[in-house]
mmCIF file of C-alpha atoms in Angstrom:
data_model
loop_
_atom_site.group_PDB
_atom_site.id
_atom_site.type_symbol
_atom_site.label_atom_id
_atom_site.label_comp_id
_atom_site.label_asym_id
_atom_site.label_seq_id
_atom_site.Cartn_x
_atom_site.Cartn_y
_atom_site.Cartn_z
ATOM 1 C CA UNK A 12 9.958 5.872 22.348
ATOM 2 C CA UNK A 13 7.894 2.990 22.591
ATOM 3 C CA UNK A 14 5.693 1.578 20.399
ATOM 4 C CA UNK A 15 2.544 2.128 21.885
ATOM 5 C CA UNK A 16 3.169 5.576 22.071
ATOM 6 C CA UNK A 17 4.276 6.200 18.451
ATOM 7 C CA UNK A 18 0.823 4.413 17.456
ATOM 8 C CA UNK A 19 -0.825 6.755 19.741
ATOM 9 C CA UNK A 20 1.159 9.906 17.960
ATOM 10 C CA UNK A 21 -0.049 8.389 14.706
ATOM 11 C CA UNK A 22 -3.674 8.396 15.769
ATOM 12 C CA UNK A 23 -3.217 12.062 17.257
ATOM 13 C CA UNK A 24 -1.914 13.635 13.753
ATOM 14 C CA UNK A 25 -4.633 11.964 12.018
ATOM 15 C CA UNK A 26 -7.207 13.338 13.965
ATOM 16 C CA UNK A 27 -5.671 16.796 14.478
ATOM 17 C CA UNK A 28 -5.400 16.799 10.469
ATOM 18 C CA UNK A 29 -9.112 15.713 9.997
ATOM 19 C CA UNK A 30 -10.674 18.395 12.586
ATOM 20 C CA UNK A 31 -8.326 21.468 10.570
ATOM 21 C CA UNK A 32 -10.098 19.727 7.111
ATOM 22 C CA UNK A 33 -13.796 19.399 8.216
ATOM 23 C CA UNK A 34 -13.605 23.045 9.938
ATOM 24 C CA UNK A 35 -12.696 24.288 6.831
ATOM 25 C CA UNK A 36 -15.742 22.385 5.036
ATOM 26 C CA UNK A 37 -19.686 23.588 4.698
ATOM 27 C CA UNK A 38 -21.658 21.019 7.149
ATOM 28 C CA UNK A 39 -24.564 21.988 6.034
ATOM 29 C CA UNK A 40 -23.463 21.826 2.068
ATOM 30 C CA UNK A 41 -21.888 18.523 3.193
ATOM 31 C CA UNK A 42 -25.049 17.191 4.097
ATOM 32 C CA UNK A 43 -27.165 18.236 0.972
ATOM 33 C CA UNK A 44 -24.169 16.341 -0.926
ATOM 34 C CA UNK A 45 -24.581 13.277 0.589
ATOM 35 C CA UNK A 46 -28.278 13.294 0.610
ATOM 36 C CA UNK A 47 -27.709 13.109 -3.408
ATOM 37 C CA UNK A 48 -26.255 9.415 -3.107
ATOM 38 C CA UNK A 49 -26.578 7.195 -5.535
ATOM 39 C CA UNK A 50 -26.383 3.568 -3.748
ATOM 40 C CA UNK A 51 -25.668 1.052 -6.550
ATOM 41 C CA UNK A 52 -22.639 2.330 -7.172
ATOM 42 C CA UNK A 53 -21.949 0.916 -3.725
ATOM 43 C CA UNK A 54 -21.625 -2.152 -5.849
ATOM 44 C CA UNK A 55 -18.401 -1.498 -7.883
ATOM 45 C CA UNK A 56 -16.867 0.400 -5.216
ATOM 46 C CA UNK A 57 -16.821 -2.671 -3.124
ATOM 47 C CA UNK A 58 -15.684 -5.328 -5.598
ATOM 48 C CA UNK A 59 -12.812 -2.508 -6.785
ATOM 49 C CA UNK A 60 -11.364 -2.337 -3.477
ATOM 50 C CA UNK A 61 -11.701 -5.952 -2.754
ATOM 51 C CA UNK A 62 -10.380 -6.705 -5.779
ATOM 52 C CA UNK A 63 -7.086 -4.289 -4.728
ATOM 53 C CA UNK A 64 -6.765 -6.506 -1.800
ATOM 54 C CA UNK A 65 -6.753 -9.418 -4.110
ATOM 55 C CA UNK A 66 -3.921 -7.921 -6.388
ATOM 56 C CA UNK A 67 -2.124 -7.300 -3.551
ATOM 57 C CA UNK A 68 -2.037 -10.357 -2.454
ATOM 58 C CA UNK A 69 -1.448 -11.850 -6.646
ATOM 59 C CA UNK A 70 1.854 -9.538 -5.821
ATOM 60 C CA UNK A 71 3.369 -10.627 -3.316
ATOM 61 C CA UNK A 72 2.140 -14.307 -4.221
ATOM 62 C CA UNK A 73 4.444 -13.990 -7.683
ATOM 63 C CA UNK A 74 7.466 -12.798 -5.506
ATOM 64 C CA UNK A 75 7.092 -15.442 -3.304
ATOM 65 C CA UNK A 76 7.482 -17.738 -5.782
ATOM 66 C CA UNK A 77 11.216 -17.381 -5.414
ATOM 67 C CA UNK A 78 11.333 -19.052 -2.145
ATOM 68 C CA UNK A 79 8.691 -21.392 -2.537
ATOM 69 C CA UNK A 80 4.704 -21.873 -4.011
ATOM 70 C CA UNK A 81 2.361 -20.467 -1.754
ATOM 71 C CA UNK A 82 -1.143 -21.166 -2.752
ATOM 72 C CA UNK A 83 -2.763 -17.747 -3.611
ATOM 73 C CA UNK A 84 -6.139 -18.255 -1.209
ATOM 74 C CA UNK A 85 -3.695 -18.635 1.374
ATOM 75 C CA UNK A 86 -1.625 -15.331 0.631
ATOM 76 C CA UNK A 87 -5.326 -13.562 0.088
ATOM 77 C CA UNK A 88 -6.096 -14.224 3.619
ATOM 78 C CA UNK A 89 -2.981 -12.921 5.059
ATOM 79 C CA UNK A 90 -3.765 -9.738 3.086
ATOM 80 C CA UNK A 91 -7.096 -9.206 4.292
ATOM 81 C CA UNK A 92 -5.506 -9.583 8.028
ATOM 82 C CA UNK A 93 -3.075 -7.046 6.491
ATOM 83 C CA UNK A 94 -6.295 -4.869 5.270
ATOM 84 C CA UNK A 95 -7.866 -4.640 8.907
ATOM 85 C CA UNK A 96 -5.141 -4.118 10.599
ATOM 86 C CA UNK A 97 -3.677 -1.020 8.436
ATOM 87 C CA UNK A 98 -6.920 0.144 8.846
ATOM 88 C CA UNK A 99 -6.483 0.893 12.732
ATOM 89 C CA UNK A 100 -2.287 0.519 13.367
ATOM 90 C CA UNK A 101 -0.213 3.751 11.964
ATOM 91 C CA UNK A 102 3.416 3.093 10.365
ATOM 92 C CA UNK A 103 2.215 0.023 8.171
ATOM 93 C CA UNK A 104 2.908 -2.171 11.590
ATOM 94 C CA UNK A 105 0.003 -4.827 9.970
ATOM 95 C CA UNK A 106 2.383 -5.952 7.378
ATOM 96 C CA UNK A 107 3.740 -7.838 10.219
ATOM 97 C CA UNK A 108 0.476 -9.843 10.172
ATOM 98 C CA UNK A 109 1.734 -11.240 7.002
ATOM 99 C CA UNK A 110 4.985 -12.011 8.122
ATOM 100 C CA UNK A 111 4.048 -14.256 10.880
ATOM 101 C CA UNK A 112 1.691 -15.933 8.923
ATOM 102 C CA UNK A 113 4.229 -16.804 5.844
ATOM 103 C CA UNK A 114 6.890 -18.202 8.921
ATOM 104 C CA UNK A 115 4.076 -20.343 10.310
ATOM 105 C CA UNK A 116 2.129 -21.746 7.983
ATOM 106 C CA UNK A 117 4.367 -22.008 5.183
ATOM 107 C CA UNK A 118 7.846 -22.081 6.822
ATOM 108 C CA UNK A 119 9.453 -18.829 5.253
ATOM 109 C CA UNK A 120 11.908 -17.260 7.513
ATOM 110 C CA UNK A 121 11.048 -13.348 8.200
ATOM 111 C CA UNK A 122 14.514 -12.870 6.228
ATOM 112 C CA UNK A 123 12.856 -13.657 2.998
ATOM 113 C CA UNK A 124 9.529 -12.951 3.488
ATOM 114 C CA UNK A 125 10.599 -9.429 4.473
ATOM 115 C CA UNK A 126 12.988 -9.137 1.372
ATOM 116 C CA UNK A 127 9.847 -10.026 -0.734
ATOM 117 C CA UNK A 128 7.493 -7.671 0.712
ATOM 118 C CA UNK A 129 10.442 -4.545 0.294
ATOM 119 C CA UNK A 130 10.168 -5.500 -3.455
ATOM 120 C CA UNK A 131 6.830 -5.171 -3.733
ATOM 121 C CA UNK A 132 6.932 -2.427 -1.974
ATOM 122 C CA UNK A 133 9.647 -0.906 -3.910
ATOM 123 C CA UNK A 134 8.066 -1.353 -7.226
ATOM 124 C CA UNK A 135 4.912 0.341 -6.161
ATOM 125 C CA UNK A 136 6.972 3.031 -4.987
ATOM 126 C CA UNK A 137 8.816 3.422 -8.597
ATOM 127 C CA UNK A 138 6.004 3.207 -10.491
ATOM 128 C CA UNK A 139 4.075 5.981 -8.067
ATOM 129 C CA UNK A 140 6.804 8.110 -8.515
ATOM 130 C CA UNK A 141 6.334 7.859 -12.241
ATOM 131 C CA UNK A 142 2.594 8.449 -11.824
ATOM 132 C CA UNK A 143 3.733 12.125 -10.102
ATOM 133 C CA UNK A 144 6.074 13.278 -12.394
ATOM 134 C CA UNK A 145 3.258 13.169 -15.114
ATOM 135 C CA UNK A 146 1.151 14.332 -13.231
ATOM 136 C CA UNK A 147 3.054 17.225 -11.981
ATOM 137 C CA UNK A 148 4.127 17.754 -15.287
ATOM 138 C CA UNK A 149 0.245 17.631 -16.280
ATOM 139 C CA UNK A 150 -0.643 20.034 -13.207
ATOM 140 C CA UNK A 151 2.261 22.164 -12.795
ATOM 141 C CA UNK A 152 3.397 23.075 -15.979
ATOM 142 C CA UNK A 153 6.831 21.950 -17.842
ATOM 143 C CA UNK A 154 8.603 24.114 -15.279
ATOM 144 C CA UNK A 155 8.534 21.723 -12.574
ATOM 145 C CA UNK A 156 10.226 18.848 -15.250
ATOM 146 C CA UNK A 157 13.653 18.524 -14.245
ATOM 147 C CA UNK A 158 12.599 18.911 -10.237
ATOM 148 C CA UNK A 159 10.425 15.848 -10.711
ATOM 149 C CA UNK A 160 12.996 13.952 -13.048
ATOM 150 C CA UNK A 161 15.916 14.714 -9.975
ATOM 151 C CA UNK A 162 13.327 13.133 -7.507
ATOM 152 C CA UNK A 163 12.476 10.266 -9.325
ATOM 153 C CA UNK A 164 16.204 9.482 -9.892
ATOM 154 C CA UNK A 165 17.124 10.119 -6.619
ATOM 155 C CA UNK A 166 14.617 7.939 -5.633
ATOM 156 C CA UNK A 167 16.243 4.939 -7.608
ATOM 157 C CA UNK A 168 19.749 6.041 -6.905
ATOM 158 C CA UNK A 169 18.907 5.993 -3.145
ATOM 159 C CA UNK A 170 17.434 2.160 -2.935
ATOM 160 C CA UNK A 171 20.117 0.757 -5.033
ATOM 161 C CA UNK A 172 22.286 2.114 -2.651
ATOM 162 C CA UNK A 173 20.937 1.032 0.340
ATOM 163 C CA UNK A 174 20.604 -2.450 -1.277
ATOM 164 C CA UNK A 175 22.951 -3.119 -3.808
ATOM 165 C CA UNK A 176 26.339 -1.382 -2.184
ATOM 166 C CA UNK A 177 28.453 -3.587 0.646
ATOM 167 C CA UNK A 178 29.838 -0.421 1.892
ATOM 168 C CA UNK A 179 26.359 0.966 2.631
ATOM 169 C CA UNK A 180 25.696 -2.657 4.306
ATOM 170 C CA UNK A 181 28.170 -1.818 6.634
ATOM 171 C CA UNK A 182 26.764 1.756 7.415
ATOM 172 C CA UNK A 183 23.126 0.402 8.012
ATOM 173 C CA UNK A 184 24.495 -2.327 10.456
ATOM 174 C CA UNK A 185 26.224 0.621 12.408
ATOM 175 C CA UNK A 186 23.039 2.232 12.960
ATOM 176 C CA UNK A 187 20.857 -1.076 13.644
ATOM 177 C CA UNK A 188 20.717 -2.448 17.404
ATOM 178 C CA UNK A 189 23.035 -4.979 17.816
ATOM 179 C CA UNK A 190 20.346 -7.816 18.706
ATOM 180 C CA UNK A 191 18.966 -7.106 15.376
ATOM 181 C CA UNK A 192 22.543 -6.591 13.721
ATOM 182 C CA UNK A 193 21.949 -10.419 11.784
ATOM 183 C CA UNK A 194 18.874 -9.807 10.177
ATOM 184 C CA UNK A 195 20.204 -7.277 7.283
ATOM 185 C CA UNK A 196 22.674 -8.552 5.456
ATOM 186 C CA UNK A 197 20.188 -11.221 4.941
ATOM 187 C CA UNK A 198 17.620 -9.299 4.037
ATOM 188 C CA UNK A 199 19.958 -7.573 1.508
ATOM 189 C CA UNK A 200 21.301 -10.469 0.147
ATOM 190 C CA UNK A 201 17.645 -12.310 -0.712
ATOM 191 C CA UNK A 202 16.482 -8.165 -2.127
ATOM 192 C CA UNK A 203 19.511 -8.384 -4.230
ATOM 193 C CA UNK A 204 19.093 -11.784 -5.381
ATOM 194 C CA UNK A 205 15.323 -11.016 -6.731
ATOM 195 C CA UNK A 206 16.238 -8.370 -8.617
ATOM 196 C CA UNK A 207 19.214 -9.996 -10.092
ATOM 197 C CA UNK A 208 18.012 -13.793 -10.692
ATOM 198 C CA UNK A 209 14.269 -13.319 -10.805
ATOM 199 C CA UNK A 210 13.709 -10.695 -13.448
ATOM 200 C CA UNK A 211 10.528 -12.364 -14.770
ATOM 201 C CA UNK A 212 8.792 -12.615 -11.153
ATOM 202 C CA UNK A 213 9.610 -8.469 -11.041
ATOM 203 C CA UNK A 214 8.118 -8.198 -14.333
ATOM 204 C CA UNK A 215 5.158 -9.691 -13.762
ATOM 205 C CA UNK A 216 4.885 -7.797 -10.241
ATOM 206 C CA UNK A 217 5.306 -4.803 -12.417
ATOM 207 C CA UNK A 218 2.402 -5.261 -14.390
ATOM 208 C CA UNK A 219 -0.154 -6.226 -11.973
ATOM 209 C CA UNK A 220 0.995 -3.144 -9.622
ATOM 210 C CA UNK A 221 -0.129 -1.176 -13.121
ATOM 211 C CA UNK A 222 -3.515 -2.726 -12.836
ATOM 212 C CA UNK A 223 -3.896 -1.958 -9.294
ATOM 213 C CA UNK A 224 -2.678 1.954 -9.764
ATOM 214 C CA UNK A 225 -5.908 1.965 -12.767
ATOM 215 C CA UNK A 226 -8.134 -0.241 -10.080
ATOM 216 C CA UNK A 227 -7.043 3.105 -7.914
ATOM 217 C CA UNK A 228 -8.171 5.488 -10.192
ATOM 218 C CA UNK A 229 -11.724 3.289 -11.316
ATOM 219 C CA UNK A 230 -12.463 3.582 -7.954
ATOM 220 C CA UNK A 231 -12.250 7.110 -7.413
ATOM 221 C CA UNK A 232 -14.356 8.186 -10.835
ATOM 222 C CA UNK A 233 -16.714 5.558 -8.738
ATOM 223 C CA UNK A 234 -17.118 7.293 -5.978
ATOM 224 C CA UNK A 235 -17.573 10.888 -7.570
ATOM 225 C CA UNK A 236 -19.883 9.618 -9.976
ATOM 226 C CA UNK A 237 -21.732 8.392 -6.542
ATOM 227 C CA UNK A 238 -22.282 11.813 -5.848
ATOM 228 C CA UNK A 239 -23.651 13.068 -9.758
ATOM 229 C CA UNK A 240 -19.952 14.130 -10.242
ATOM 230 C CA UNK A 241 -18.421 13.612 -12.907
ATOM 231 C CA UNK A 242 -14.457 13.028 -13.383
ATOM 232 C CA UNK A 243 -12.017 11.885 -16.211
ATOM 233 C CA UNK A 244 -10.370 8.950 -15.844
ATOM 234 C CA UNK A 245 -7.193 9.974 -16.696
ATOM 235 C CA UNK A 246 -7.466 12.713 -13.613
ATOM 236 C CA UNK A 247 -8.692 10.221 -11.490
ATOM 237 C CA UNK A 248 -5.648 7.751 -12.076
ATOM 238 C CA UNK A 249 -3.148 10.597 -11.791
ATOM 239 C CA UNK A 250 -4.406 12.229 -8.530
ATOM 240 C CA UNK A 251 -5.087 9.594 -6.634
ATOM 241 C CA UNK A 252 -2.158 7.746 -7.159
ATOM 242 C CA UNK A 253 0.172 10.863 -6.446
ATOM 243 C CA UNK A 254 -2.036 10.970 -3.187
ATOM 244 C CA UNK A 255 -1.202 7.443 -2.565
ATOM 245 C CA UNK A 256 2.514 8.536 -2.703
ATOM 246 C CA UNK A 257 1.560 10.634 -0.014
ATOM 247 C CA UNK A 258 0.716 8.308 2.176
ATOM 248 C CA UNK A 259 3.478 5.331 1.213
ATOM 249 C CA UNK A 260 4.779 4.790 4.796
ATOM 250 C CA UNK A 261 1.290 5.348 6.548
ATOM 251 C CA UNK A 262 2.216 7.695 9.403
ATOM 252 C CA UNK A 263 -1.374 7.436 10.424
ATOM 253 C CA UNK A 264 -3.569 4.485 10.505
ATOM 254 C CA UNK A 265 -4.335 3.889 6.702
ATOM 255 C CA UNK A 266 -3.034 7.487 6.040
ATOM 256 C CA UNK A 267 -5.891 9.015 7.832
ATOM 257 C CA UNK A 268 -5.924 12.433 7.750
ATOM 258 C CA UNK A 269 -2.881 12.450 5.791
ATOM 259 C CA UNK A 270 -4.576 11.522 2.569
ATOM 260 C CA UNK A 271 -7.835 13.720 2.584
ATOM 261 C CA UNK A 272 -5.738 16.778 3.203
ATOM 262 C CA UNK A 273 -3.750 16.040 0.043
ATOM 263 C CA UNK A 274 -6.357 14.330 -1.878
ATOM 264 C CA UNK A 275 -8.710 17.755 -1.460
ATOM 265 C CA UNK A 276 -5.981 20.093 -2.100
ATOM 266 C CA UNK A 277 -5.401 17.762 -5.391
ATOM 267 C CA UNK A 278 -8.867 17.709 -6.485
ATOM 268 C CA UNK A 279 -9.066 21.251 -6.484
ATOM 269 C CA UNK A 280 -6.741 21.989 -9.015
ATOM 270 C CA UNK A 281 -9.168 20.648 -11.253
ATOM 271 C CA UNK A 282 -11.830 22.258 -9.896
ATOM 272 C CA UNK A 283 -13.514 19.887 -7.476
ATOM 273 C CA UNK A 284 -15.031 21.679 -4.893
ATOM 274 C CA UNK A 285 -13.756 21.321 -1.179
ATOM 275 C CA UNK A 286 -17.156 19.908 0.071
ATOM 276 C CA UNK A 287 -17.426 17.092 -2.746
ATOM 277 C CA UNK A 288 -14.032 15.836 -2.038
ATOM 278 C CA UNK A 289 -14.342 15.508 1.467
ATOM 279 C CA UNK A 290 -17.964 13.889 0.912
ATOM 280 C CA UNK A 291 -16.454 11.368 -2.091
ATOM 281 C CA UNK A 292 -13.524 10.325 0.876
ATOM 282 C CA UNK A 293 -16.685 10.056 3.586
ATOM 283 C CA UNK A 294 -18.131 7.326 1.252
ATOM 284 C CA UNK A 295 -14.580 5.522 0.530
ATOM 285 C CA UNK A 296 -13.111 5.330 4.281
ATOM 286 C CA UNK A 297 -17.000 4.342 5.181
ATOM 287 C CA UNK A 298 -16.629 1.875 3.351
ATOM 288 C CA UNK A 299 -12.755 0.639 3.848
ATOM 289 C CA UNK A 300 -14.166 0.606 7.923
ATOM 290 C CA UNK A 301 -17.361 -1.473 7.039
ATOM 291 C CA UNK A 302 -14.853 -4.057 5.158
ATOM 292 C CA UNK A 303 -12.604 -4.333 8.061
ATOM 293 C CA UNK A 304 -14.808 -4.698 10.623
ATOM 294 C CA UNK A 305 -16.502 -7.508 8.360
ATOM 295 C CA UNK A 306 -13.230 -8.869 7.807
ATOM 296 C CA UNK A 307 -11.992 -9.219 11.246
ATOM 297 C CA UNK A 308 -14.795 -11.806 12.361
ATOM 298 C CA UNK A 309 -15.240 -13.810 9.049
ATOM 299 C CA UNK A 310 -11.526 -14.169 8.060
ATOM 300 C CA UNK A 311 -10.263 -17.656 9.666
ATOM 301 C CA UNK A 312 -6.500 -18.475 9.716
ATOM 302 C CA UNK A 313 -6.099 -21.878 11.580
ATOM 303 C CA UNK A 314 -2.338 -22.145 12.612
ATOM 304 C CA UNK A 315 -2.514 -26.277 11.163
ATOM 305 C CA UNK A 316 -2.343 -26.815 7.967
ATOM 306 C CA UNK A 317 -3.662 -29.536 6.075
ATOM 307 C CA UNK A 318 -1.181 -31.605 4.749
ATOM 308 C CA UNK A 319 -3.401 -33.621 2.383
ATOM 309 C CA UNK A 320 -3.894 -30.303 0.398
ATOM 310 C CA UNK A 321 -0.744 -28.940 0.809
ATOM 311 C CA UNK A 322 1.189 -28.018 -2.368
ATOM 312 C CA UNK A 323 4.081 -29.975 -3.422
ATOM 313 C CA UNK A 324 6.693 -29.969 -5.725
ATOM 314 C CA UNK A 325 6.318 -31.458 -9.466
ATOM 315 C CA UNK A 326 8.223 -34.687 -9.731
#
């Protein structure tokens, strides 16, 4: 299937998911909710998620550092391109914005630059699937332990071997198309050698990835307290983090659909009405769509660099 068509399927199931959620919501309740806005809290909300975009970009920055320095205002703008673009492609396609940008401007081959962005994408991944298994455990009782523990491990189990194993190597270049048959073992190799020879860069990756899953939850208690509703933080951090596991591979454009329909089935196992979740996610993709429709005309990429400013090596 081509491409255009998958994005087109992506959009579809998004929709289709949103029109089953808001049928099952009060309008009119709806409206009287957001009537009870409180606007300054527009104020956090906006420098929280900006400042996820910026610890994104910190991320992959740090990783990067393995291949060569890349100045961090540099990597910042290639995640706000990043930003608008997940915003309207399904599948996480915008990452390829990034991509580009690292093999043009700052001359690292898609082999690494790929690599680096698996690892960062890997580590969120781990540390989400912790974030579940407490909160299932939290949610669901003790009898959903070792179900959760079995995922989480087969989680790991499954990436090392994808990565780490030359036997699997050989498997995944049986199933890739020939033309692109050169690109993985290269892409292994550079995965491998992160994890094995750049411990501290993980590390650190590690830690800010933390910050971003509280940023997460901050800006959820944010947005409810927008609305005169209250929530704990530590709900907050563990439900909409398990909600951004949900939505990891981004069938639909920036998990669309997809991410309500868990996020108010969440919320409501601690009580959160139906109508103030849906209103609370109203107010967040409102403003995620204001942000990347501002940044798609004021972010500025120029393909030449300037070489007086460019970064060199320490003598």
């Amino acid at each position: 299937m081509k491409w255009f068509g998958k994005r087109w399927i992506g959009y579809a199931v998004g929709v289709l998911i949103l029109i089953i959620l808001v049928s099952k919501v009060d309008l009119s309740l709806l409206k009287e909710v957001m009537k009870g806005v409180k606007a300054w809290f527009l104020v956090p909300l906006v420098v929280l998620r900006v400042g996820g975009i910026l610890l994104k970009a910190v991320n992959v920055q740090v990783l990067l550092k393995a291949v060569k320095q890349v100045k961090i205002y540099d990597v910042f703008k290639y995640e706000l391109v990043n930003f608008v673009g997940s915003a309207f492609i399904p599948f996480s396609a915008s990452v390829a914005s990034v991509i580009y940008f690292l093999k043009k401007r700052d001359n690292i081959n898609a082999r690494e630059s790929v690599a680096t962005l698996f690892v960062d994408k890997t580590i969120s991944f781990i540390l989400a699937v912790m974030v579940v298994v407490v909160g299932v455990l939290k949610y669901k009782g003790i009898e959903s332990q070792w179900i959760m523990i079995t995922l989480f491990g087969a989680c790991v189990i499954g990436i090392f071997i994808v990565f780490y194993t030359k036997w699997m190597e050989k498997v995944m270049l049986w199933m890739i198309p020939k033309k692109h048959a050169s690109f993985f073992p290269d892409v292994a190799a550079h995965y491998r050698l992160l994890w094995n020879k750049h411990k501290n860069l993980i590390m650190i990756n590690g830690a800010i990835t933390a910050v971003s899953l509280v940023a997460n939850g901050l800006i959820v208690v944010a947005a409810f307290k927008m609305l005169s509703f209250d929530i704990g933080f530590i709900d907050a951090f563990l439900l909409t983090n398990m909600v951004q596991l949900a939505t990891f591979l981004h069938i639909t454009p920036g998990g669309i659909g997809v991410k309500q329909a868990v996020g108010t089935y969440l919320y409501g196992l601690i009580g959160i009405p139906l109508t103030v979740s849906v209103a609370m996610y109203v107010i967040l993709e409102v403003i995620r769509y204001a942000l990347a429709c501002i940044f798609s005309v004021t972010t500025k990429i120029p393909m030449e660099r300037d070489n007086k400013h460019e970064w060199q090596e320490p003598i």
